[in-house]
XYZ file of C-alpha atoms in Angstrom:
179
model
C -140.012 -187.429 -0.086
C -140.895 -190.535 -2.322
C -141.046 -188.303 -5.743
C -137.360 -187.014 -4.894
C -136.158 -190.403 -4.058
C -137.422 -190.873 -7.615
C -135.725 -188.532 -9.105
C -139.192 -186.543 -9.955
C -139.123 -182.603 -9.395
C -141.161 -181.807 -6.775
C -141.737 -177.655 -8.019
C -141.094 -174.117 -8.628
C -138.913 -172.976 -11.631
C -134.833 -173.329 -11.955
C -133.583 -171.544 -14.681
C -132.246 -173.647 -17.269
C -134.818 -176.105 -16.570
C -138.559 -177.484 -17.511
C -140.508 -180.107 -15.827
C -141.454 -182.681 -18.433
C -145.294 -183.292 -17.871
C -144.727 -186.992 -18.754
C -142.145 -188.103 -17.112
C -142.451 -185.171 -14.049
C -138.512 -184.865 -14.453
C -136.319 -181.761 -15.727
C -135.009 -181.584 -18.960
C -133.009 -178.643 -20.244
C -134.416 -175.684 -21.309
C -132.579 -175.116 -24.136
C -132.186 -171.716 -24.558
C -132.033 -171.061 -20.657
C -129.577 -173.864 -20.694
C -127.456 -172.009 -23.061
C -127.414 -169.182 -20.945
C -126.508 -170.590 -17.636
C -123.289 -172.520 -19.589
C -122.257 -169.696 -21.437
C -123.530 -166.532 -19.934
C -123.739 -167.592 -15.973
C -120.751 -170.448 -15.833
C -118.315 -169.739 -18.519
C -118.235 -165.831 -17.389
C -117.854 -166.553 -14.224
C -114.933 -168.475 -14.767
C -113.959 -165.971 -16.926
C -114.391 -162.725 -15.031
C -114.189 -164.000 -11.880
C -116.425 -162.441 -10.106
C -120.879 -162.449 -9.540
C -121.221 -159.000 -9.929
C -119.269 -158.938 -13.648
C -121.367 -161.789 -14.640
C -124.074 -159.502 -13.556
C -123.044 -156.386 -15.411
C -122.651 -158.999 -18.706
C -125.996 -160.252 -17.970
C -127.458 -156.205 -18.318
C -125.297 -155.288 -20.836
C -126.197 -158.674 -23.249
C -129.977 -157.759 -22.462
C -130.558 -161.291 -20.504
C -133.751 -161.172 -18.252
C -134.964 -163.694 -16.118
C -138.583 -164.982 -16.304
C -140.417 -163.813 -13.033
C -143.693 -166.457 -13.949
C -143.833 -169.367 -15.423
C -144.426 -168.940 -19.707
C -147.787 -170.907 -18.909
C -148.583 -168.128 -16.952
C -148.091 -165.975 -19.624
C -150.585 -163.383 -21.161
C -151.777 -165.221 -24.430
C -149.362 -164.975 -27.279
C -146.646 -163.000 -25.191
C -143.355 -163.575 -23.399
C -143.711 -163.984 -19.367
C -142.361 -160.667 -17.432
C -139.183 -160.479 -16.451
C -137.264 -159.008 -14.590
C -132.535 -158.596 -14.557
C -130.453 -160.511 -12.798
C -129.302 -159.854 -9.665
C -126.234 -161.256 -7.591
C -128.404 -163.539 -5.161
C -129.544 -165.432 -8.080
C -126.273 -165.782 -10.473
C -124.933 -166.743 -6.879
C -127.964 -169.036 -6.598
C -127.448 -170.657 -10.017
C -124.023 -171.243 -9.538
C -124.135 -173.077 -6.312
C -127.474 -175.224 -7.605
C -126.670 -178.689 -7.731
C -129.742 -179.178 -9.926
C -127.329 -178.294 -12.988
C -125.391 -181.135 -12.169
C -128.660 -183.048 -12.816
C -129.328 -183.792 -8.964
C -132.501 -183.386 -7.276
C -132.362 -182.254 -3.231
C -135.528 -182.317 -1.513
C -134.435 -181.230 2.620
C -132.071 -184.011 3.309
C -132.976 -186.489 0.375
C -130.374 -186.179 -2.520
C -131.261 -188.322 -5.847
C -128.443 -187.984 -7.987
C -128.337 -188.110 -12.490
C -132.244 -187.701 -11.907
C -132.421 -186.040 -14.870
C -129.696 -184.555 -17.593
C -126.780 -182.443 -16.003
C -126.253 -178.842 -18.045
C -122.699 -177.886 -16.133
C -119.953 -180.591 -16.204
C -118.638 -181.748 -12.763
C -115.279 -180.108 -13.184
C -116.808 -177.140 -13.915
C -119.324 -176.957 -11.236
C -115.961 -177.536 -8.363
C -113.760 -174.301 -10.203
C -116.788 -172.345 -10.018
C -117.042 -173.604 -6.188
C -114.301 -173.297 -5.309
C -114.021 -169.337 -7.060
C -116.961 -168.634 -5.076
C -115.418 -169.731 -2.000
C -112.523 -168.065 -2.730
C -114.265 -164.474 -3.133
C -116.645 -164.996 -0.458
C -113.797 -164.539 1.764
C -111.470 -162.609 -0.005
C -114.286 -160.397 -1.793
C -113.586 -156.204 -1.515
C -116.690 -155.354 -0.581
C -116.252 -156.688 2.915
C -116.227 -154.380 5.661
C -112.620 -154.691 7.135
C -111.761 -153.273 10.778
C -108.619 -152.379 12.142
C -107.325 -152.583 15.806
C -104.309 -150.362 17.450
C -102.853 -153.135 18.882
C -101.658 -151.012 21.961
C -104.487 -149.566 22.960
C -107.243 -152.238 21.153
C -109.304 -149.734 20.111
C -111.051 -150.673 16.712
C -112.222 -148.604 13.709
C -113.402 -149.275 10.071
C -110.254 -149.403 7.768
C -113.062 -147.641 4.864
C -114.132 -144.935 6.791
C -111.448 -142.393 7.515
C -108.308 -143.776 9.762
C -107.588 -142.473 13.380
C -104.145 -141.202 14.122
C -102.330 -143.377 16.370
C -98.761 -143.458 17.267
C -98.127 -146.555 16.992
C -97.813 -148.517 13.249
C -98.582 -151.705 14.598
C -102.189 -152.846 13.656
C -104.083 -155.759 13.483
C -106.558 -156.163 10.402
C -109.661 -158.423 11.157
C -111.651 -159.873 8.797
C -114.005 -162.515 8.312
C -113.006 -164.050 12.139
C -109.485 -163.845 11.037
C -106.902 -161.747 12.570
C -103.872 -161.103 10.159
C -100.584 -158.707 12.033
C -99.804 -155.831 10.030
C -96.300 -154.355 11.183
C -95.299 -153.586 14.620
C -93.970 -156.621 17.166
């Protein structure tokens, strides 16, 4: 609790990122840094969407490091391994690009430098938000509002006589047609 209060970084790797051994702070990874700007933020904003960013990610030939490069065999890169969603999604949402350190409930803010810009890091929010509940890959259900019976709008549709229908997604309830 006291080293995050202090700004120090308390473990584990964040892309973008190294813990200075002096100092026990980040500092920017250059290259990494590079990456996450151009590669993780900038497409995002861009393509507007996780799973492009993803596909970019592949296509560019961008891995992520799955052990530390001290770990690494002697004169060779670390493994690695592509990018997935959960951790594009991850980086995006990290306030440690902002150059913020969270340890549970403790929140030590311009602990060390930022790599995203403030501005930035809110579109991208706010984008994520946005697709989170709006994404297509959601499963959506409709309901025959006269009889209440309910059946996935992706699989194939029931015939019903009536062309009232209620589509629910998400918690939300949105009237299609009918009364």
């Amino acid at each position: 609790v006291k080293r995050a209060r202090n700004g120090l970084w308390n473990g584990g790797y964040i892309f973008g990122f190294r813990k200075d051994e002096t100092t026990e702070k980040l500092v920017p990874h250059a290259a990494e840094a590079e990456i996450v700007r151009k590669h993780i933020f900038d497409a995002f904003e861009a393509l507007g969407s996780v799973g492009r960013v993803v596909q970019r990610l592949h296509e560019l030939g961008v891995r992520y490091p799955i052990q530390r490069s001290s770990q690494a065999p002697s004169g060779g890169k670390p493994p690695a391994q592509p990018f997935d969603k959960q951790l594009v999604r991850r980086i995006l949402e990290n306030d440690v690009n902002l150059g913020h350190v969270i340890w549970g409930e403790i929140r030590s803010e311009d602990a060390h430098p930022a790599i995203i810009e403030v501005e930035q890091f809110k579109r991208v929010g706010r984008l994520l938000n946005h697709n989170r509940r709006w994404r297509t890959n959601t499963r959506y259900f409709a309901r025959n509002s006269g009889t209440g019976r309910r059946f996935s709008v992706a699989s194939s549709l029931p015939t019903f006589n009536s062309n009232a229908f209620l589509l629910v997604r998400n918690s939300e309830t949105v009237n299609h047609g009918g009364h």
